[in-house]
Amino acid sequence: MSARSTHSCTARAHSNIALIKYWGKRDDRLKLPAVGSISMTLDALYTDTRVSFFPGAEHDSVDIGGRKVDPAPFTAFLDRVRARAGIDYRARVESWNNFPTGAGLASSASGFAALALAASRAAGLEANPRALSILARQGSGSAARSIFGGLVEMHRGTRDDGQDAFAEPIANSADWPLEVIVAITERAPKTVNSSVGMSGLAERSDYYDAWVLHAEDDLAAMREAIGGRDFEALGALAEMSCLKLHGLMLSTRPGLLYWNPATVAAMQAVRALRSEGVPVYFTIDAGPQVKAICEPEHAATVEQALAAVPGVLDTRRSALGPAAYVLD
């Protein structure tokens, strides 16, 4: 990272959904993932974050969606940026999502990716994408992926310092123009956030060792599907990884059940479409929202079917999104 002089910056980063899921950490402090992951960045869901550093200010302040929140978790993140830039200015952070926050739509991923870029630039740092990915990961493990657009792989890494745990793009929207229909079944924040839900998994789930053991095989199969533009293989792997993830969640003590009745109904609607010849597959992160993956020519049909599911409050249609970027 090299320095330049400026004190304010606004950046946008897009949410992502994991096709091959990440769940569990090998280091909680640095948020090093226990397994790698592969994701899709979504054009329709994004976070805008403005960071301003003020000489002389005594405390950081953070607003999300116009509401003040406890700055403590963000101060620790901003301290990393300040240390690299050689400054001690406190910051004002203002962040807005264009989708429900904390509801299983990866708002922490887009939020910390946008914060990493905006804070780095506001502090006078020119960070390359890999450095930004490593920084964003220390706010939220999945944020490392939202630094990039298109289809993205997050590397688990093996180093204790986390310098080899970063994401990188493997295909963009021009390479393979996939689409996702998001079925929103709940707007309120989930009762157990992801960090709490995945903590201490080795002691809380009898299935955790098997989850870690088979992760590399799932990643290799997904790389092959993407390399061959094999949509059926991609979809089947994504659905399998989703169900394995939620099986692991159910096996924890206490068990995590993020689904609601509309979640299950939307999953069944996707499988009903597939039985009728529409190539579409679902995935679900840690929350109740269903994401249906399809090719563009089938997106309208899929969206219409999901919108008709009882309990689905809203749908969002999204193409693959871009990398994080500066707005001003």
Steps between C-alpha positions, in 0.01 A plus 500: 500500500627847412375828647333806352328792671121508538262475798163386361378237258176322402513147360247244379530123539249235402364211700597146405349156541718195550455209260748286692444609856734629768408427862739484793831671576848369567584833670228718651713812549615525139182336368693235312258255340514130578409425138521680166193622314375606157242774458302721262501877544151649451441816300160577659613501866760748620632713786621859471738609776655841560801533730630838614803543728498805725816633669421581861188283533499288816291199392391308193130521413308257282156538340338212311184586310478834685516334844794532737656169604770399745829599334715252694508217240579753228766681703706181514472473121580868442802470730654263246461763230632778724805292591586441135450866411688632804210719617298515821196698377158379614245422229137560420353205313165524319369189330182416308375168361243480222371173651410373851791506744605192699226286346704237318581703188873548577478862611814448709686389187410805293524724807854411602619488138371854446648607833840351413517690172355830628711506818821412315451775244389755761815421701715567195579138416502353150428133570512230234200265479672216683596727791143631512366144502724409794394816684127446431525140624603630842162669528292212360628179346269525199592868442826385343294376204299822454814691405468322164224465243362199315589151621758509778705245696609556858816316599509350846876548531733322738709781649434612857522868402224466239701644211405209275128511594355723230251495214555533127269509197464191283238616244304819429153572368625521143654154535174347624192725543316313774212651696360461850145553624499584870180405684479711815295320765595713803621861531597500868855419610558134578503408868844330488760674285751302299801568722319368806347212307832366373705549817650194667370256238760233570348454845138572406443267203582136441485570124760779492802280423321349198407852380866606501625168359289516183530874432790475254315240291196728475717798401679299232169380355364856489816631331455233236132591450585868460793429269276287278199738525299199616190659652339173609815401691532847653140500616508148641821575692359827636183329621700218656735741680201699627330194647827377651549839664153503652543137609814611683310789657223268617761270654652768722421525868267686523370434150469791256181515295500805275216392271135602528198343323542728196866394471398136466215586263737697276747209494218269396390750232850496352503121488153498347621733224794271436273197472310694234816554297612844625871482594515676837663419834477652846751602760450650847753663728465543878149639491152438359546651153503274194720579200408327175781471244410484132603614155359833372242349265325331795521783756154646435335159541689431822421842646130463423489158669683618813291816530189278513628294795300575818719687746742642243496873574705623207724380222818651357640404164874535468773448246859443607635813663823698465799536729491755781567854376530861611198725448671835556 
